[in-house]
XYZ file of C-alpha atoms in Angstrom:
592
model
C 30.764 -6.448 0.998
C 32.443 -3.540 3.257
C 33.017 0.405 2.417
C 36.494 1.201 2.452
C 37.462 4.766 2.330
C 40.805 5.578 0.063
C 42.336 9.319 0.829
C 40.490 11.928 -0.802
C 41.987 13.295 -4.156
C 42.625 17.055 -3.976
C 43.297 19.372 -7.247
C 44.637 22.921 -6.744
C 43.982 25.643 -9.273
C 45.909 28.544 -8.892
C 48.151 31.053 -11.511
C 50.321 31.942 -8.553
C 52.721 29.264 -7.616
C 53.014 30.894 -3.824
C 49.229 30.557 -3.289
C 49.409 26.918 -4.611
C 52.351 26.130 -2.255
C 50.963 27.809 0.520
C 47.646 25.604 0.153
C 49.773 22.721 0.070
C 51.865 23.465 2.994
C 49.131 24.928 5.399
C 48.038 22.175 6.928
C 48.803 18.276 7.053
C 46.665 16.772 4.237
C 47.277 13.101 4.849
C 45.990 13.887 8.717
C 42.656 14.967 7.110
C 42.272 11.894 4.989
C 43.520 13.656 1.503
C 45.921 13.725 -0.722
C 46.836 16.505 -3.299
C 47.153 14.834 -6.649
C 47.925 17.395 -8.772
C 48.144 21.315 -9.356
C 47.084 23.846 -12.351
C 48.226 27.145 -13.033
C 45.139 28.064 -15.155
C 41.660 26.981 -16.017
C 42.445 24.867 -19.175
C 45.393 23.050 -17.681
C 42.687 22.271 -14.582
C 40.043 20.899 -17.059
C 42.835 18.565 -18.312
C 43.802 17.491 -15.158
C 40.220 16.787 -13.720
C 39.517 14.522 -17.028
C 42.938 12.481 -16.349
C 43.346 12.418 -12.559
C 39.156 12.591 -11.443
C 39.661 14.395 -7.992
C 37.155 14.590 -5.270
C 37.650 18.183 -4.481
C 38.916 21.315 -6.531
C 40.636 24.510 -4.733
C 40.452 27.145 -7.087
C 41.542 30.825 -7.340
C 38.888 33.342 -8.353
C 40.830 35.506 -10.596
C 43.101 33.571 -13.502
C 43.839 34.490 -16.756
C 41.462 33.656 -19.952
C 39.149 31.616 -17.722
C 38.362 32.697 -14.210
C 37.235 30.225 -11.077
C 33.517 30.863 -11.662
C 33.431 29.868 -15.255
C 35.836 27.102 -14.446
C 33.498 26.009 -11.649
C 30.348 26.229 -13.844
C 31.897 23.787 -16.566
C 33.077 21.379 -13.797
C 29.919 21.176 -11.853
C 28.301 20.332 -15.201
C 30.597 17.810 -16.422
C 31.357 16.415 -12.808
C 28.557 17.170 -10.509
C 30.032 15.075 -7.729
C 33.324 17.194 -7.556
C 33.325 19.370 -4.605
C 34.639 22.865 -5.553
C 36.020 25.339 -2.890
C 36.632 29.130 -4.424
C 39.587 30.790 -2.857
C 39.190 34.391 -3.165
C 39.917 38.022 -1.321
C 37.683 40.361 0.617
C 37.763 42.773 -2.577
C 36.450 39.990 -4.593
C 34.045 38.186 -2.527
C 30.891 39.502 -3.983
C 31.779 38.375 -7.308
C 32.798 35.055 -5.994
C 29.160 34.872 -4.679
C 28.129 34.452 -7.907
C 29.341 30.508 -7.912
C 26.950 30.020 -5.095
C 24.356 29.543 -7.772
C 26.488 26.846 -9.735
C 26.707 24.902 -6.333
C 30.138 25.127 -5.130
C 30.962 23.825 -1.709
C 32.298 26.636 0.363
C 34.783 29.827 0.004
C 37.954 30.133 1.631
C 39.213 33.971 2.236
C 42.899 35.254 1.388
C 45.127 35.145 3.257
C 44.579 31.652 3.821
C 44.516 30.708 7.557
C 45.225 27.007 8.642
C 42.042 27.092 10.999
C 39.648 28.000 8.368
C 41.451 25.620 5.698
C 40.903 22.758 8.385
C 36.945 23.685 8.991
C 36.645 23.419 5.107
C 38.523 20.353 4.469
C 36.784 18.576 7.785
C 33.333 19.592 6.416
C 34.232 18.451 2.780
C 35.395 14.883 4.113
C 32.241 14.657 6.229
C 29.780 15.345 3.306
C 31.660 13.105 0.856
C 31.713 10.269 3.323
C 28.145 10.605 3.754
C 27.568 10.375 -0.176
C 29.900 7.646 -0.405
C 27.863 5.877 2.576
C 24.758 6.471 0.868
C 26.132 4.760 -2.491
C 27.328 1.920 -0.693
C 23.855 1.612 1.233
C 22.153 1.966 -2.586
C 24.778 -0.581 -3.609
C 23.870 -3.011 -0.815
C 20.120 -2.640 -1.542
C 20.423 -3.457 -5.214
C 22.364 -6.638 -3.783
C 19.311 -7.399 -1.925
C 16.706 -6.410 -4.799
C 18.496 -9.191 -6.970
C 18.129 -11.554 -3.975
C 14.385 -10.323 -3.765
C 13.849 -10.669 -7.103
C 11.561 -13.705 -7.312
C 9.216 -12.147 -4.873
C 9.271 -8.937 -6.955
C 7.962 -10.691 -10.064
C 5.127 -12.384 -8.042
C 4.340 -9.121 -6.516
C 4.311 -7.728 -9.867
C 2.301 -10.264 -11.380
C -0.573 -10.056 -8.624
C -0.409 -6.228 -9.297
C -0.553 -6.747 -12.878
C -3.767 -9.077 -12.387
C -5.189 -6.348 -10.157
C -5.093 -4.017 -12.799
C -3.126 -1.453 -10.558
C -0.140 -1.127 -12.869
C -0.889 1.228 -15.847
C -0.551 -0.322 -19.270
C 1.769 2.229 -20.520
C 4.375 0.807 -17.788
C 4.067 -3.004 -17.860
C 6.428 -3.566 -20.502
C 9.252 -1.604 -18.734
C 8.482 -3.269 -15.455
C 8.279 -6.805 -16.996
C 11.403 -5.989 -18.813
C 13.389 -5.228 -15.565
C 11.960 -8.193 -13.967
C 12.880 -10.612 -17.009
C 8.859 -11.643 -17.903
C 8.917 -11.877 -21.651
C 5.900 -9.336 -22.898
C 6.657 -7.495 -26.071
C 4.819 -5.907 -28.518
C 4.346 -9.081 -30.986
C 1.933 -11.456 -29.568
C 0.465 -9.476 -27.118
C -1.873 -11.928 -25.647
C -2.319 -14.308 -22.429
C -4.763 -16.656 -20.768
C -4.663 -17.327 -17.183
C -5.914 -20.563 -15.036
C -6.478 -20.222 -11.187
C -6.023 -23.341 -9.181
C -7.582 -23.760 -5.761
C -6.216 -26.850 -3.420
C -8.182 -27.813 -0.714
C -7.800 -30.568 1.864
C -10.359 -31.959 4.510
C -7.832 -32.995 7.402
C -9.551 -35.488 9.776
C -8.721 -34.801 13.477
C -7.533 -38.160 13.976
C -4.936 -37.826 11.255
C -3.521 -34.752 12.245
C -1.337 -36.815 14.842
C -0.145 -39.328 12.282
C 3.104 -38.568 10.546
C 3.160 -41.636 8.583
C 0.067 -40.517 6.884
C 2.231 -37.712 4.830
C 5.935 -39.108 4.956
C 6.646 -37.987 1.362
C 5.937 -34.620 2.225
C 8.503 -33.994 5.281
C 11.082 -32.572 3.210
C 8.837 -29.835 2.599
C 7.421 -29.417 5.927
C 10.141 -27.141 7.510
C 9.951 -25.046 4.570
C 5.893 -24.650 5.288
C 6.397 -24.057 8.786
C 8.808 -21.201 7.808
C 6.277 -19.955 5.300
C 3.383 -20.039 7.696
C 5.225 -17.987 10.537
C 7.042 -15.190 8.197
C 4.311 -15.469 4.894
C 7.224 -14.660 2.801
C 5.677 -14.489 -0.789
C 8.905 -15.445 -2.420
C 8.585 -18.802 -0.947
C 6.346 -19.329 -3.703
C 8.290 -17.853 -6.564
C 8.842 -19.674 -9.826
C 12.568 -20.648 -9.002
C 12.868 -22.307 -5.988
C 15.769 -24.120 -4.321
C 14.872 -27.596 -3.061
C 15.663 -27.894 0.849
C 18.388 -30.226 1.871
C 18.080 -32.383 5.052
C 19.874 -35.361 6.560
C 17.924 -38.180 8.105
C 17.848 -36.488 11.786
C 16.409 -33.541 10.487
C 13.855 -35.093 8.216
C 12.765 -37.291 11.369
C 12.588 -34.087 13.442
C 10.619 -32.173 10.848
C 8.117 -35.196 10.738
C 7.757 -35.034 14.158
C 6.915 -31.184 14.325
C 4.697 -31.519 11.108
C 2.192 -33.802 12.837
C 2.013 -31.696 15.758
C 1.018 -28.495 13.329
C -2.669 -27.184 13.370
C -4.856 -27.853 10.125
C -4.556 -24.761 8.743
C -0.820 -25.493 8.529
C -1.281 -28.812 6.841
C -3.241 -26.961 4.255
C -0.543 -24.417 3.551
C 1.965 -27.481 3.354
C -0.161 -29.207 0.411
C -0.757 -25.592 -1.399
C 3.266 -25.179 -1.428
C 3.553 -29.075 -2.721
C 0.794 -28.311 -5.190
C 2.832 -25.145 -6.286
C 6.069 -26.999 -6.605
C 4.240 -29.615 -8.759
C 2.893 -26.992 -10.960
C 6.312 -25.418 -11.387
C 7.914 -28.780 -12.299
C 5.038 -29.348 -14.736
C 6.486 -26.168 -16.816
C 10.086 -26.603 -16.344
C 12.495 -23.559 -18.046
C 9.309 -22.295 -19.561
C 9.892 -18.660 -19.685
C 6.434 -18.076 -21.202
C 4.445 -19.417 -18.499
C 4.227 -17.643 -14.891
C 3.143 -19.304 -11.743
C 2.347 -17.224 -8.963
C 0.390 -17.588 -5.620
C -2.397 -14.952 -5.597
C -3.363 -13.330 -2.592
C -5.952 -15.920 -1.739
C -3.571 -18.678 -1.594
C -4.556 -20.221 -5.031
C -2.091 -21.061 -7.869
C -2.131 -18.850 -10.883
C -0.894 -19.796 -14.340
C -0.322 -17.193 -16.831
C 0.185 -18.264 -20.214
C 1.723 -15.917 -22.716
C 1.776 -15.565 -26.258
C -0.691 -17.496 -28.396
C -3.487 -19.558 -27.255
C -2.628 -23.414 -28.392
C -2.992 -26.273 -26.164
C -3.446 -24.264 -22.828
C -6.559 -25.918 -21.794
C -5.428 -29.242 -22.609
C -2.445 -28.814 -20.525
C -4.232 -27.501 -17.575
C -6.783 -30.599 -17.689
C -3.638 -32.848 -17.567
C -1.891 -30.681 -14.636
C -5.136 -30.927 -12.677
C -5.747 -34.704 -13.098
C -1.821 -35.091 -12.051
C -2.324 -33.084 -8.916
C -5.368 -34.515 -7.657
C -3.545 -37.881 -8.036
C -0.124 -36.840 -6.279
C -1.784 -34.922 -3.615
C -4.428 -37.737 -2.894
C -3.031 -38.856 0.515
C -4.357 -41.825 2.446
C -7.102 -40.500 4.590
C -7.424 -37.264 3.217
C -9.736 -35.843 0.833
C -7.882 -33.616 -1.654
C -10.045 -31.301 -3.714
C -8.222 -29.730 -7.122
C -10.464 -27.381 -9.028
C -9.362 -24.890 -11.753
C -10.751 -21.971 -13.695
C -9.604 -20.601 -16.812
C -10.441 -17.568 -18.478
C -10.646 -16.755 -22.152
C -7.650 -15.712 -24.220
C -7.026 -12.064 -23.859
C -5.576 -10.031 -26.821
C -3.499 -7.253 -24.708
C -1.056 -7.147 -22.158
C -3.721 -4.668 -20.394
C -6.469 -7.246 -20.248
C -4.557 -9.513 -17.810
C -7.048 -8.453 -15.071
C -9.957 -9.209 -17.244
C -8.484 -13.032 -17.759
C -7.890 -13.308 -13.881
C -11.341 -12.138 -13.153
C -12.832 -14.918 -15.815
C -10.441 -17.499 -14.148
C -11.820 -16.800 -10.735
C -15.347 -16.548 -12.094
C -15.057 -19.854 -13.608
C -13.494 -21.125 -10.213
C -16.812 -19.962 -8.404
C -18.759 -21.572 -10.609
C -17.735 -24.912 -8.569
C -20.466 -23.814 -6.438
C -23.107 -25.309 -9.401
C -20.797 -27.834 -11.146
C -18.860 -29.363 -7.923
C -15.154 -29.457 -6.798
C -12.326 -31.475 -8.837
C -13.237 -29.869 -12.256
C -11.435 -27.670 -14.756
C -14.207 -25.125 -15.644
C -13.694 -23.093 -18.726
C -15.359 -19.463 -18.807
C -16.141 -19.874 -22.113
C -18.150 -23.029 -21.283
C -20.606 -20.757 -19.000
C -22.329 -19.522 -22.062
C -25.885 -20.841 -22.162
C -26.347 -23.133 -25.372
C -28.610 -21.417 -27.776
C -26.555 -18.267 -28.145
C -27.991 -16.551 -25.221
C -26.006 -13.793 -23.856
C -23.791 -14.549 -20.738
C -24.161 -12.599 -17.650
C -20.787 -10.347 -17.076
C -20.296 -8.771 -13.745
C -20.468 -4.980 -13.691
C -17.875 -4.129 -11.693
C -18.737 -0.578 -10.850
C -22.616 -1.394 -10.300
C -21.679 -4.227 -7.607
C -19.230 -1.639 -6.099
C -22.175 0.964 -5.877
C -24.407 -1.867 -4.478
C -22.006 -2.702 -1.857
C -21.671 1.069 -0.838
C -25.369 1.323 -0.624
C -25.421 -1.985 1.487
C -22.574 -0.909 3.662
C -24.306 2.445 4.987
C -27.486 0.961 5.080
C -29.222 2.555 2.340
C -31.430 -0.500 1.592
C -33.966 1.088 -1.022
C -31.244 2.636 -2.878
C -29.451 -0.890 -2.783
C -32.546 -2.506 -3.805
C -32.593 -0.173 -7.005
C -29.317 -0.954 -8.136
C -29.983 -4.738 -7.474
C -32.823 -4.642 -9.756
C -30.177 -2.978 -12.305
C -27.737 -5.867 -11.796
C -30.850 -8.442 -12.444
C -31.914 -6.262 -15.649
C -30.231 -9.102 -17.912
C -32.740 -11.379 -19.410
C -31.770 -14.361 -17.761
C -32.996 -17.254 -20.049
C -31.591 -20.028 -17.581
C -31.458 -20.207 -13.740
C -27.575 -20.882 -13.865
C -27.027 -17.306 -15.383
C -28.990 -16.064 -12.589
C -27.061 -17.708 -10.073
C -23.803 -16.304 -11.370
C -25.609 -12.786 -10.905
C -26.849 -14.022 -7.425
C -23.132 -15.006 -6.275
C -22.171 -11.518 -7.163
C -24.806 -10.006 -5.099
C -24.226 -12.153 -2.199
C -20.596 -11.565 -2.374
C -21.033 -7.869 -2.061
C -23.542 -7.973 0.871
C -20.863 -10.232 2.570
C -18.157 -7.571 1.886
C -20.377 -4.824 3.227
C -21.244 -6.734 6.274
C -17.794 -7.732 7.078
C -16.765 -3.954 6.647
C -19.417 -2.957 9.051
C -18.195 -5.909 11.500
C -21.691 -7.640 11.444
C -21.304 -10.745 12.787
C -23.480 -13.941 13.544
C -26.782 -14.849 11.684
C -27.243 -11.529 10.008
C -23.779 -11.333 8.176
C -24.163 -14.944 6.534
C -27.392 -16.462 6.737
C -26.315 -19.944 5.783
C -30.093 -21.246 5.117
C -31.088 -18.207 3.175
C -28.170 -17.938 0.660
C -28.703 -22.014 0.314
C -32.186 -21.284 -0.600
C -31.015 -18.849 -3.131
C -28.655 -21.000 -4.842
C -30.954 -24.154 -4.890
C -34.275 -22.796 -5.809
C -35.437 -23.291 -9.538
C -37.882 -20.519 -9.666
C -36.638 -17.400 -11.246
C -39.305 -14.793 -9.659
C -38.771 -16.676 -6.296
C -35.052 -16.519 -6.497
C -35.422 -12.712 -7.114
C -37.581 -12.010 -4.086
C -35.215 -13.796 -1.941
C -31.942 -12.041 -3.266
C -33.928 -8.603 -2.503
C -34.746 -9.890 0.980
C -31.299 -10.580 1.692
C -30.261 -7.391 0.416
C -32.681 -5.623 2.451
C -32.014 -7.432 5.558
C -28.483 -6.976 5.470
C -28.853 -3.373 4.748
C -31.373 -3.086 7.597
C -29.014 -4.773 9.914
C -26.139 -2.271 9.085
C -28.221 0.714 9.722
C -29.547 -0.555 12.964
C -26.256 -0.847 14.038
C -25.215 2.615 12.787
C -28.118 4.388 14.162
C -27.224 2.990 17.723
C -23.631 3.959 17.272
C -24.560 7.345 16.073
C -27.198 7.791 19.022
C -24.624 6.473 21.273
C -22.117 9.116 19.966
C -24.509 12.035 20.003
C -25.386 11.446 23.678
C -21.818 11.611 24.453
C -21.020 14.775 22.703
C -23.827 16.530 24.441
C -22.552 15.632 27.751
C -19.447 16.591 26.952
C -20.670 19.906 25.593
C -22.661 20.478 28.860
C -19.428 19.748 30.879
C -16.989 22.033 28.848
C -18.891 24.754 27.545
C -17.144 27.081 29.923
C -13.950 26.502 27.835
C -13.848 29.220 25.068
C -11.657 26.885 23.097
C -14.511 24.111 22.688
C -15.718 24.226 19.059
C -16.626 21.806 16.068
C -13.165 21.059 15.326
C -11.928 20.488 18.691
C -15.011 18.187 19.708
C -14.713 16.148 16.719
C -11.105 15.725 17.566
C -11.927 14.674 21.122
C -14.429 11.696 19.730
C -12.237 10.798 16.829
C -14.477 11.771 14.070
C -14.343 14.210 11.359
C -15.805 17.661 11.877
C -18.507 16.987 8.863
C -19.506 14.170 10.243
C -20.106 15.419 13.796
C -21.726 18.576 12.146
C -24.206 16.487 10.040
C -25.136 14.419 13.130
C -25.672 17.089 15.334
C -28.211 18.732 12.622
C -29.914 15.507 12.267
C -30.497 15.128 16.101
C -31.173 18.654 17.015
C -32.292 20.430 13.908
C -29.489 23.106 14.506
C -25.844 23.590 13.523
C -23.229 22.529 15.767
C -22.601 26.125 16.408
C -26.320 27.303 17.156
C -26.716 24.224 19.610
C -23.504 25.126 21.621
C -24.537 28.766 21.531
C -28.271 27.968 22.702
C -26.769 25.777 25.649
C -24.483 28.639 26.770
C -27.281 30.906 26.895
C -29.357 28.486 28.957
C -26.578 28.444 31.286
C -26.357 32.267 31.307
C -30.179 32.435 31.988
C -29.671 30.369 34.939
C -26.863 32.266 36.474
C -28.355 35.501 36.105
C -31.445 33.863 37.737
C -29.599 32.088 40.819
C -26.351 34.412 41.381
C -25.534 38.079 41.912
C -22.555 37.570 39.209
C -21.572 40.379 37.184
C -22.533 40.014 33.288
C -18.989 39.520 32.189
C -18.425 36.957 34.873
C -21.394 35.203 33.602
C -19.783 35.304 29.964
C -16.462 33.857 31.388
C -18.479 30.906 33.149
C -20.180 30.172 29.895
C -17.427 30.211 27.544
C -17.924 33.618 26.148
C -15.320 35.952 27.410
C -15.634 38.763 25.424
C -18.364 41.041 27.568
C -19.470 42.939 24.331
C -20.281 39.771 22.287
C -21.749 38.238 25.094
C -24.207 41.008 25.712
C -25.095 40.815 21.932
C -25.638 37.192 22.222
C -27.722 37.256 25.138
C -30.272 39.923 24.130
C -30.335 38.231 20.418
C -31.169 34.912 22.188
C -33.148 35.951 25.384
C -34.883 39.110 23.708
C -33.699 41.364 26.494
C -30.467 42.607 27.978
C -28.980 41.365 31.105
C -29.955 44.141 33.122
C -33.884 44.385 31.649
C -33.859 40.552 32.394
C -32.483 40.779 36.086
C -35.026 43.982 36.653
C -37.919 41.821 35.526
C -36.749 38.957 37.778
C -36.843 41.268 40.392
């Protein structure tokens, strides 16, 4: 698709034939890439011509019978906003013609009409119209590209929907645009999250015969691994076509790929299996979430979804079971949610059920409602806001506040260890996130032995004690790192001020910028370290330097002020007496 420009169509409107003829004959319109398609002797005729001929440019006289050029321009701009209008006016009419500026006319031409001025106006109009047409052309190309990217956009939309970042009042409109059938009738859904994992023995990585039937997908996996294009996983996928030579080449390439690429390959095969399980089902959405897990979202009534997912899990486990490989397929299913806005709840429940594999093992289909303890006890529910507060306190090293929040998390009257372990999983996860955020590595970031003890112990008071110790340990490590970092920063800032105090431009903002921190943060650090504000500390530093110069040199007062970064002699004199208790002359007399 290429942009082709036809000659721009011009309509001339003037009640005087001589003026119309003059405009027509004044320049070579064809050479300007334009064509005069019509003339009109008054505004009414002009409106008819515009409706019939749809010109790109209209030249109109300012004074005409019945309706003048300003009024005509207003009507044209309202009805045809893309038309460029040029008002032809005399010097004595110019102030009146300026009223049309508010209407958005493109230009003026003064009578008598000169060819040079007319050429300037037409060149400017042609450039403006070509730019607009170019933008329209680019917009058209973008629309075509958008159509090609629709599968990726659908997947991105679904993931945003599951993450609760799309306002509920926008859901239906965006879903409709993307061809996702959600409507006001039967506003409900259920979600399953599938995790496909494979343990790849090193000896098998170099053996292409182990997975020959996956070779047709290996090239696609290679591209996905390199480009990480989400639309590779969209619901509608074309089957790659290869000849025998290509297959052989891809097999050779595949067995040289690292284990991670084999994981990606098998996830993609799993994705295609799931898509094949729901052929032509517009009410079932299948996407890959940010954690490379397959998400199945069933829209509408909750009927046989759990049974279907159980069957799908068994088929996946069977078809992905490769010789020499251990392939695990574990599924978590959330409860049915009665509302499109609750997709995020269903997704979180499915992920929560999937996380429970740590307690029941892999290769399971775990339903969230099955986690409810028998006997009617209340099921533990994650408090996202409370957990976020806990993560924040841990990440800033506020261990006592973190422990208090932990007590609130554990305030549920647990009647079974498995319930507490769900809460413990939340707490350990938030501590791990805080450690990663603060770039804490090693044993302190993830003490595997301590965490294993938390999830295997059976004594509830002991579990709580160990979890509290874990929160304290991670908080203390983060706090120690923060203090070391802040101590190093304040030392460097003090050295910087010692060296640069003579610069009158040095202040809190410039110093903070020099060390890439915020002014507020630097001010708090200085106050914490010295007990003074930044300005107080810098002033004291300058006064000590001034006192030293008074003792050791014969410099005049204003010279000393300039040396310590206070070039205003009067202000320096006032500051010196305020901090030292004597004027500079008194100080020198006493010294002598």
